[in-house]
XYZ file of C-alpha atoms in Angstrom:
652
model
C 124.500 100.559 185.384
C 125.068 97.035 183.309
C 127.047 93.774 184.985
C 130.100 92.374 183.603
C 129.200 88.896 181.790
C 130.858 86.582 185.404
C 130.626 83.669 182.459
C 131.672 84.010 179.290
C 133.081 81.294 176.767
C 136.582 81.221 175.329
C 136.200 78.183 173.697
C 133.371 79.745 172.557
C 134.783 83.171 171.304
C 137.674 80.951 169.230
C 134.874 79.108 166.913
C 133.022 82.117 166.266
C 136.387 83.669 165.152
C 137.725 80.787 162.942
C 134.416 80.801 161.453
C 134.272 84.121 159.999
C 137.740 84.236 159.331
C 136.871 80.946 157.075
C 133.684 82.805 155.629
C 136.933 85.958 154.862
C 138.580 83.272 153.101
C 135.341 81.925 150.707
C 134.765 85.726 150.086
C 138.254 86.344 148.732
C 138.992 83.116 146.990
C 135.377 83.644 144.893
C 135.852 86.789 143.901
C 139.704 85.868 142.440
C 138.431 83.210 140.785
C 136.029 85.690 139.896
C 138.079 87.705 138.802
C 139.907 84.917 136.056
C 136.616 83.768 134.747
C 136.344 87.049 133.186
C 139.138 87.968 132.373
C 140.354 84.603 130.245
C 136.905 85.132 128.716
C 138.018 88.924 128.151
C 141.499 87.548 127.222
C 141.415 84.452 126.134
C 137.614 83.330 124.804
C 136.423 86.682 123.366
C 139.914 88.372 122.275
C 138.822 88.559 118.301
C 136.260 89.838 118.431
C 137.675 92.739 120.370
C 140.383 92.833 118.666
C 138.366 93.948 115.564
C 135.701 96.353 117.447
C 139.111 98.114 118.926
C 140.790 98.283 115.308
C 137.740 99.075 114.038
C 137.314 102.626 116.764
C 141.218 103.375 115.432
C 140.826 102.144 111.939
C 138.298 103.653 109.297
C 138.248 102.210 105.768
C 137.400 105.416 102.472
C 136.139 104.540 99.770
C 138.314 105.947 96.862
C 135.929 106.013 93.665
C 137.639 104.548 89.928
C 137.296 108.000 86.884
C 134.489 105.941 84.766
C 135.902 104.858 81.679
C 135.710 107.390 78.711
C 133.062 106.756 74.971
C 135.116 107.023 71.629
C 133.662 107.247 68.851
C 135.898 105.221 66.366
C 138.336 107.734 65.131
C 139.129 107.846 69.153
C 137.124 111.538 69.080
C 135.691 112.196 72.678
C 132.030 111.883 73.461
C 131.582 111.235 77.521
C 134.483 112.257 79.809
C 134.774 113.452 82.768
C 135.894 116.488 84.863
C 135.767 117.314 88.686
C 134.383 120.191 90.333
C 134.105 121.396 93.598
C 130.994 120.259 95.527
C 128.734 120.698 98.914
C 127.607 118.135 101.259
C 126.849 118.172 104.980
C 126.171 115.142 106.760
C 122.982 115.720 109.040
C 124.018 113.364 111.983
C 126.776 116.212 112.589
C 125.051 118.821 112.277
C 123.583 120.458 115.427
C 120.777 122.724 113.574
C 119.962 121.900 110.118
C 117.860 125.014 109.057
C 120.427 127.272 110.235
C 122.971 126.091 109.095
C 121.530 126.457 105.208
C 120.683 129.307 105.765
C 124.289 130.804 106.660
C 125.295 128.406 103.515
C 123.033 130.473 101.284
C 125.201 133.633 102.297
C 128.206 131.448 101.350
C 126.571 130.131 98.092
C 124.419 130.698 95.669
C 121.748 127.923 96.716
C 118.582 127.857 95.196
C 115.956 126.447 95.517
C 115.842 123.708 93.500
C 119.077 123.513 95.400
C 117.462 122.837 98.116
C 114.624 121.146 97.050
C 116.492 118.348 95.676
C 118.166 118.485 98.913
C 115.630 117.222 100.807
C 114.395 113.782 98.371
C 118.050 113.249 99.249
C 118.014 113.352 102.555
C 114.823 111.646 102.676
C 116.268 108.471 100.339
C 119.572 108.062 102.362
C 120.886 108.067 105.743
C 121.328 110.170 109.043
C 125.111 109.537 108.644
C 125.604 109.679 104.941
C 127.210 112.362 103.115
C 124.058 114.325 101.432
C 125.181 116.958 98.632
C 123.864 120.284 98.797
C 125.282 122.497 96.005
C 127.178 121.334 93.434
C 129.757 122.707 90.401
C 130.879 125.734 92.531
C 132.663 128.103 91.836
C 136.654 128.547 93.019
C 134.686 132.066 94.817
C 132.279 130.395 96.424
C 134.248 126.693 97.833
C 136.920 129.487 98.929
C 134.219 131.228 100.794
C 133.005 128.294 102.651
C 136.009 126.815 103.445
C 137.185 130.051 104.739
C 134.014 129.240 107.113
C 133.922 126.151 108.135
C 135.011 126.167 111.702
C 131.757 126.945 112.640
C 129.459 125.182 109.295
C 130.525 121.800 111.311
C 129.235 118.301 108.729
C 129.821 120.279 106.766
C 132.685 119.599 103.432
C 133.206 121.062 100.460
C 134.648 117.277 98.220
C 136.001 117.394 94.856
C 134.101 114.891 92.317
C 134.146 113.909 88.925
C 131.298 114.434 86.536
C 130.009 113.523 83.748
C 130.049 115.837 80.662
C 128.763 114.960 77.266
C 129.895 117.828 74.406
C 127.833 115.908 71.784
C 125.006 116.443 74.393
C 121.050 116.601 72.023
C 123.522 114.838 68.963
C 124.640 111.701 70.890
C 121.539 111.302 73.527
C 119.658 108.768 72.191
C 123.099 106.419 72.362
C 125.463 107.516 74.223
C 121.866 107.284 77.358
C 122.795 109.030 80.451
C 123.661 108.966 84.388
C 121.727 109.903 86.986
C 121.699 109.681 90.934
C 121.334 105.729 92.698
C 117.663 105.726 93.564
C 116.658 103.505 95.892
C 115.851 100.765 92.445
C 119.009 101.281 91.814
C 119.831 100.117 95.815
C 118.297 97.376 95.522
C 119.009 95.908 92.181
C 122.756 95.801 93.464
C 122.619 93.719 96.572
C 120.191 91.880 94.421
C 123.537 91.756 91.847
C 125.959 90.955 95.009
C 127.187 94.595 93.852
C 126.985 96.889 96.076
C 130.368 97.160 97.587
C 131.404 97.831 94.639
C 129.071 100.648 94.317
C 130.679 102.613 98.414
C 130.888 106.415 97.611
C 129.177 105.854 94.057
C 126.709 108.456 93.993
C 126.073 107.820 90.189
C 125.415 104.933 87.418
C 123.869 104.236 83.942
C 120.668 105.225 83.528
C 120.178 104.470 80.155
C 121.710 103.490 76.424
C 125.635 102.783 75.946
C 125.945 103.957 79.706
C 123.972 101.706 81.221
C 124.561 98.500 78.892
C 128.304 98.912 79.408
C 127.962 99.633 83.492
C 129.989 96.831 83.977
C 132.755 97.978 81.567
C 131.843 102.244 82.686
C 132.386 102.164 85.926
C 135.255 100.465 87.335
C 136.135 99.168 90.848
C 136.195 101.648 93.922
C 139.805 100.897 96.087
C 139.883 101.411 99.556
C 142.088 103.735 102.324
C 142.831 102.951 105.620
C 142.700 106.181 106.780
C 143.644 106.175 111.204
C 140.414 108.407 113.653
C 141.239 110.505 116.886
C 138.304 110.099 119.313
C 137.025 112.518 117.787
C 137.111 110.767 114.145
C 139.514 112.669 112.667
C 141.754 111.043 109.944
C 145.067 111.368 111.751
C 147.628 109.356 109.549
C 147.047 106.796 105.876
C 147.701 102.844 107.175
C 147.104 101.711 103.916
C 146.124 102.460 100.202
C 144.227 99.915 97.645
C 143.712 102.449 94.168
C 141.546 101.824 93.214
C 141.004 100.624 88.903
C 139.309 102.673 86.862
C 136.352 102.179 83.943
C 137.557 100.297 80.716
C 137.358 102.266 77.431
C 134.272 101.599 74.921
C 135.731 102.532 71.574
C 132.792 102.855 69.051
C 132.229 101.560 65.244
C 129.970 105.798 65.394
C 131.791 108.623 63.327
C 130.904 111.515 65.156
C 131.828 113.727 61.783
C 128.925 111.399 60.337
C 126.715 112.013 62.697
C 127.117 115.764 62.677
C 127.053 115.326 58.654
C 123.196 113.413 59.325
C 122.633 116.295 62.035
C 123.037 119.326 59.319
C 121.268 117.486 56.479
C 118.487 117.688 59.500
C 118.109 120.377 60.022
C 115.186 120.962 62.522
C 113.273 118.226 61.392
C 112.080 115.493 62.871
C 112.465 111.484 62.641
C 116.323 108.683 62.639
C 119.146 107.957 61.033
C 120.749 104.945 60.375
C 124.172 104.101 59.150
C 126.216 100.160 59.623
C 128.818 99.439 57.580
C 127.804 96.067 55.542
C 130.531 93.640 55.823
C 131.639 94.410 59.604
C 126.938 95.581 61.192
C 129.113 98.361 63.537
C 126.982 101.501 63.302
C 128.316 104.525 61.399
C 125.862 106.964 62.236
C 122.706 106.685 64.431
C 120.267 110.101 64.536
C 117.236 110.621 66.613
C 115.521 112.950 66.254
C 115.345 115.601 68.475
C 117.385 114.654 71.269
C 117.841 115.988 74.715
C 120.583 117.491 76.366
C 121.665 114.163 78.675
C 124.636 116.463 81.430
C 119.632 117.419 83.266
C 119.374 113.852 84.101
C 122.460 114.014 85.650
C 121.810 115.539 89.162
C 117.474 114.942 89.052
C 115.840 116.492 85.862
C 113.872 119.484 88.612
C 109.826 119.134 87.996
C 109.915 122.130 85.163
C 111.772 120.188 82.738
C 110.432 117.339 82.262
C 107.606 118.592 82.386
C 108.851 120.676 78.770
C 110.196 117.129 77.167
C 107.704 114.952 78.046
C 104.949 117.331 76.642
C 106.548 118.124 73.683
C 104.483 117.570 71.066
C 107.750 116.435 69.282
C 108.764 113.963 71.584
C 112.375 114.631 71.839
C 112.523 111.544 74.852
C 111.476 108.634 72.207
C 114.177 106.974 70.522
C 113.532 107.062 66.999
C 116.085 104.653 65.372
C 115.391 101.758 67.803
C 111.256 102.809 69.357
C 109.774 103.742 67.077
C 107.368 101.576 64.477
C 106.308 103.165 61.057
C 104.946 101.227 57.726
C 107.803 101.767 55.720
C 106.178 102.522 51.934
C 107.262 101.605 48.916
C 110.912 101.122 50.526
C 109.478 97.193 51.552
C 109.475 96.889 47.971
C 113.206 95.380 47.391
C 112.211 92.383 50.007
C 109.318 92.113 48.991
C 110.219 91.225 44.786
C 112.556 88.632 46.868
C 110.114 86.277 48.534
C 108.680 86.828 45.322
C 111.607 85.766 43.192
C 111.953 82.591 46.674
C 108.484 81.539 45.897
C 109.059 81.176 41.946
C 105.713 83.636 41.553
C 107.552 85.893 39.426
C 110.281 84.762 36.584
C 113.047 87.512 36.213
C 112.230 87.596 32.693
C 108.410 87.812 33.251
C 106.626 90.880 32.567
C 103.063 91.914 33.741
C 100.973 95.266 33.235
C 101.412 98.106 35.443
C 97.984 99.675 34.917
C 96.426 102.621 36.816
C 94.529 100.938 39.339
C 94.422 97.522 40.915
C 90.720 96.008 42.280
C 89.714 92.878 43.329
C 88.530 90.120 42.529
C 84.083 90.889 42.808
C 85.385 93.957 44.281
C 85.112 97.999 42.866
C 87.152 100.062 45.250
C 90.461 100.633 42.758
C 93.445 100.516 44.672
C 94.870 103.265 42.712
C 99.222 103.461 40.876
C 100.228 107.335 42.244
C 100.475 107.277 38.523
C 97.240 107.965 36.833
C 97.999 106.242 33.895
C 99.953 103.592 35.056
C 103.701 102.620 33.750
C 102.591 99.999 30.653
C 103.978 96.114 30.678
C 107.386 95.948 33.811
C 109.054 93.395 34.389
C 110.617 92.308 38.788
C 113.975 94.337 38.088
C 111.844 97.767 36.442
C 108.224 98.143 38.610
C 111.213 98.299 41.749
C 112.737 100.731 39.472
C 109.354 102.904 39.277
C 108.023 101.956 41.913
C 104.637 100.574 40.983
C 102.138 99.920 43.143
C 99.871 98.099 40.771
C 102.489 95.616 40.136
C 102.936 94.969 43.365
C 99.886 95.200 44.649
C 98.594 92.222 42.273
C 102.534 90.192 43.333
C 101.218 90.140 46.512
C 96.767 89.150 46.165
C 98.712 85.954 43.406
C 102.075 85.156 47.061
C 99.210 85.213 49.734
C 100.863 86.020 53.484
C 101.577 83.289 54.019
C 105.215 83.352 51.039
C 106.127 86.084 51.548
C 105.940 86.204 55.543
C 108.997 84.249 56.355
C 111.810 85.514 53.743
C 111.244 88.827 54.329
C 111.244 87.574 57.601
C 114.174 85.928 57.718
C 115.925 90.402 56.684
C 115.081 90.027 60.110
C 111.596 92.899 59.685
C 109.309 92.637 62.246
C 112.587 90.795 64.579
C 114.010 92.911 67.610
C 118.052 92.755 66.060
C 120.140 92.471 69.013
C 121.757 95.472 68.816
C 123.509 96.529 72.222
C 121.258 98.731 73.619
C 117.910 98.397 75.615
C 114.589 99.069 75.196
C 114.608 98.172 71.421
C 111.630 97.285 69.915
C 110.703 94.634 67.460
C 107.479 95.927 64.359
C 105.294 94.394 63.157
C 105.679 91.987 60.288
C 101.640 90.621 59.902
C 100.337 86.812 59.658
C 97.408 85.323 60.100
C 98.629 84.204 63.428
C 99.643 87.812 64.245
C 96.475 89.647 63.167
C 95.058 86.710 65.507
C 96.005 87.190 68.405
C 96.576 91.702 67.993
C 92.565 90.630 67.385
C 91.853 88.527 70.079
C 89.561 90.310 72.581
C 87.644 91.254 68.934
C 84.557 89.983 66.808
C 85.952 86.832 65.086
C 85.447 89.199 61.926
C 87.230 91.907 63.116
C 90.550 88.909 64.011
C 90.289 87.095 59.926
C 92.281 87.380 56.633
C 91.130 88.974 54.865
C 92.472 89.466 50.830
C 93.106 93.325 51.659
C 95.201 93.000 54.047
C 97.818 91.086 51.949
C 96.882 94.031 48.939
C 98.287 96.468 51.082
C 101.736 95.159 53.671
C 102.330 94.313 49.414
C 103.251 97.581 48.612
C 104.278 97.907 52.587
C 100.764 99.527 54.626
C 98.875 98.038 55.790
C 99.799 96.180 58.768
C 103.741 96.200 57.903
C 105.462 98.552 60.811
C 109.566 98.697 61.078
C 112.228 100.399 63.452
C 114.567 102.294 60.518
C 116.973 100.636 62.637
C 116.059 97.101 61.288
C 115.119 99.103 57.835
C 118.590 99.913 58.007
C 119.843 95.961 59.059
C 118.065 94.700 56.409
C 119.563 97.005 53.957
C 122.461 95.648 55.092
C 122.036 92.566 54.590
C 120.827 93.229 51.308
C 123.810 95.403 50.101
C 126.050 92.484 51.407
C 124.850 88.847 49.270
C 123.168 87.875 52.235
C 125.115 88.254 55.223
C 123.748 88.826 57.857
C 125.697 90.061 61.183
C 124.569 91.592 64.200
C 124.327 96.107 64.465
C 126.385 96.480 67.183
C 127.142 100.037 67.948
C 130.665 99.217 69.910
C 133.597 97.764 68.628
C 135.837 97.891 71.047
C 136.874 97.617 75.290
C 139.505 99.055 76.106
C 141.325 97.295 79.448
C 141.889 100.871 81.822
C 144.482 99.150 83.804
C 146.358 97.504 81.096
C 146.277 99.339 78.325
C 145.266 95.808 75.905
C 141.882 96.837 73.958
C 139.082 93.989 73.458
C 137.546 93.531 70.058
C 134.255 92.767 69.106
C 134.313 90.342 66.684
C 132.398 90.835 63.726
C 131.089 87.924 63.255
C 128.086 86.230 60.835
C 125.396 85.595 62.230
C 124.041 83.424 59.447
C 123.845 83.604 55.772
C 120.211 83.918 53.232
C 120.291 81.125 51.493
C 119.089 82.384 48.133
C 121.163 83.018 44.443
C 123.356 85.428 44.124
C 122.186 86.290 41.323
C 118.676 87.064 42.737
C 120.188 89.574 45.405
C 122.121 90.889 41.610
C 119.081 91.900 40.180
C 117.101 93.532 43.050
C 120.609 95.290 43.600
C 119.864 96.032 39.649
C 116.493 97.205 40.070
C 118.067 100.000 43.432
C 120.033 101.043 41.001
C 117.730 102.116 38.593
C 116.066 103.859 41.116
C 118.868 106.487 40.954
C 119.584 106.860 37.422
C 115.751 106.102 35.972
C 113.559 105.534 38.717
C 112.045 107.807 41.451
C 115.453 109.128 42.711
C 116.499 109.599 39.596
C 116.452 113.599 40.300
C 118.769 112.786 43.736
C 121.329 110.864 41.222
C 122.183 113.844 39.585
C 125.940 113.748 38.893
C 127.303 110.608 41.069
C 130.776 110.176 40.787
C 130.177 106.154 42.488
C 127.206 103.498 41.845
C 124.673 103.965 44.625
C 120.720 101.988 45.480
C 118.292 102.935 46.496
C 114.351 102.889 47.757
C 112.431 105.535 48.407
C 109.239 105.579 50.428
C 105.969 107.654 50.951
C 104.547 106.685 54.575
C 100.448 107.582 55.196
C 99.777 108.390 58.132
C 96.182 109.165 56.884
C 93.677 106.953 55.529
C 92.580 108.901 51.744
C 89.090 108.311 50.621
C 87.935 106.482 47.352
C 88.608 109.075 44.749
C 90.197 111.260 47.494
C 93.188 113.274 46.344
C 95.525 114.247 49.219
C 96.456 116.922 49.354
C 99.081 117.867 52.252
C 98.765 121.444 52.719
C 95.237 121.084 52.902
C 96.766 118.352 56.278
C 98.314 119.233 59.321
C 102.188 118.639 59.257
C 101.622 115.414 62.254
C 98.961 114.023 59.703
C 101.817 114.490 56.648
C 103.282 111.181 55.059
C 106.312 109.997 56.040
C 109.732 110.576 53.780
C 111.245 107.311 53.789
C 115.062 106.003 52.246
C 117.088 102.978 52.491
C 119.852 102.754 50.031
C 123.742 101.257 50.215
C 126.750 102.197 48.036
C 128.671 102.237 45.808
C 126.718 99.214 45.116
C 130.198 96.522 43.358
C 131.099 96.764 46.740
C 129.332 98.696 49.648
C 131.109 100.541 52.428
C 127.900 102.787 54.017
C 123.653 101.258 54.253
C 121.649 103.132 55.521
C 117.784 104.051 56.170
C 116.360 107.105 57.017
C 113.230 108.558 58.164
C 111.767 112.533 58.508
C 108.757 112.164 59.652
C 105.319 114.330 57.433
C 107.899 115.386 55.158
C 106.372 113.717 52.241
C 106.608 111.657 49.453
C 110.265 109.955 49.516
C 112.854 111.127 47.459
C 111.712 114.463 48.018
C 112.918 114.973 51.954
C 114.656 110.996 52.618
C 116.760 110.750 49.729
C 119.131 113.743 49.332
C 120.075 113.054 52.977
C 121.489 110.132 52.339
C 123.325 111.604 49.114
C 124.862 114.617 50.966
C 125.828 111.922 53.597
C 127.326 108.812 51.084
C 129.106 112.029 49.751
C 130.530 112.814 52.497
C 131.554 108.985 54.257
C 132.536 107.849 49.945
C 133.804 111.257 48.959
C 134.339 113.830 51.990
C 132.507 116.389 50.095
C 130.797 118.749 52.473
C 127.186 119.377 50.997
C 126.914 123.667 49.313
C 123.151 124.300 50.648
C 122.959 121.723 53.900
C 119.493 124.200 54.350
C 118.588 123.961 50.857
C 118.495 119.857 51.155
C 115.368 119.351 52.933
C 113.105 120.970 50.281
C 109.387 119.337 50.747
C 107.820 118.866 46.991
C 104.931 117.391 45.671
C 104.627 114.356 45.501
C 104.857 113.125 41.563
C 106.267 110.363 39.972
C 107.436 107.943 42.548
C 105.667 105.545 45.114
C 102.036 106.291 46.283
C 101.456 104.936 49.493
C 98.626 108.316 49.151
C 96.497 105.906 46.781
C 93.796 104.949 48.526
C 92.317 103.280 51.987
C 95.028 101.009 51.923
C 96.011 102.044 55.323
C 92.662 102.295 56.361
C 93.592 99.435 59.085
C 98.018 100.624 59.602
C 99.250 98.868 62.068
C 99.728 100.956 65.544
């Protein structure tokens, strides 16, 4: 049994009570101060930060895509446009079982193995919360079936998207190029150029051609919509909308009706055609045959089609007009003639022999003329008209490459023209320095410039190699008496917002400092080609004045003494057919360069295309028999490239 404490101290008890009371008050004050400090921290010091977070939880920014700008020809005919179609899109982060969802969608829409393959590829390149298209261009029935089952398909949406359409397909593929899905490389470039914000929600970007060069104009400015969302992220109402600015419209100098006629005149042949307005540099037609359907690349081309395009021996993906380099054959002679006159290597009235063959001093090798008996005694103008090889062999030998190079180069041959397309080839205008550099890894005897080199160059063979665009540009400069314009495809950019058209002024780049009488002299020689020269057959019945020059570019060397026989050669080893021309001679409205690959004599294949094209452009006449225009006929009475071994060093 516990005994009561008979010695209890009341004073001590009171002190303990007061101590406990003080401690309790202290704890209360400390807790209050802690709460006050936290309140100040949250409500005062971190107010902006948490206010922004709260706002973001409630408001979402949804990008509004601009319509991509149209591309029109010079008459307002649509070459590239947009159309709307349904797309089936999946957001992986919102889908519990992706495989099961795709299996379900296959019962609602025609999802092909190719669609699935492309989806997996895009999925790998995207973030988990981004919507990825499983199938594009749904039919109305497919869209309705998916929408009706949306309640059991979380993370699946049917969206209306704009797609690009190229009505003229292969015919304009090498001019317009195409758009394609934005890949990682594009994203990095957009990020480097600080354009990522403007591509929010955008799936496509220009990849090649005008679509790529004028991407900034065509794409436009993305808009945004502020949307209030609930706790589940569903849109409740729209708070504010910043509309997008649609892309600008490109209006080209190109005439699609002329392009269409050029395509018909070519038929199924391979080659290229470039037509230029000499007074502005505007490109009227720009054709590379064969072409390809640009639509194949928009949503990713399948491997089979890609392989087929790449292994096609006709190489439809190569832009021959821009990147194809060929020896120009005798179409080189008018520019060679200007070099001869400007260096006083020959006079306007000088008469010289044009025999059946030419030999270098101390050599028995014969550089033969296409006309076995030669053309007798001719002046420079007549040599152009009849395309005498031996006349130009001797002329080139007398001049040397150092006199030829600067004058011919002033016409833009061997240099990029600066056209508004990417990937232009510069071609080759040979010189001693060029050969030394080109064969730097070889023995000194290979790098050395030999007398035979300049002989071949004089008739447009040897190391010469130019693009059809360069030849058309040089022809336009000749037609325009030496006034140089930069070739361009786009002539107006129409602002989508204001409707104002920004004209790309055709300003002359420079004027060649050559006497007018030299231009008149050479142009008269080219005019003679259509009257009594190598193009006389094509010139029959002309209702306007036309100046031209045929060319036949050798593809393989022919042994000394052997005779060129096209029928004995595989098609790809036969000569190329060239023709350059402009009309009317007095005031040219159109200049053209045409190459028809492996089609033989220039007057047989390329010249008839130019005649048909000029009749259509200047007179509005449509040739009666398009198929009959492109017949390869035996070479006779004309320029000859297949006359010896002069092409054994043909340009690479």
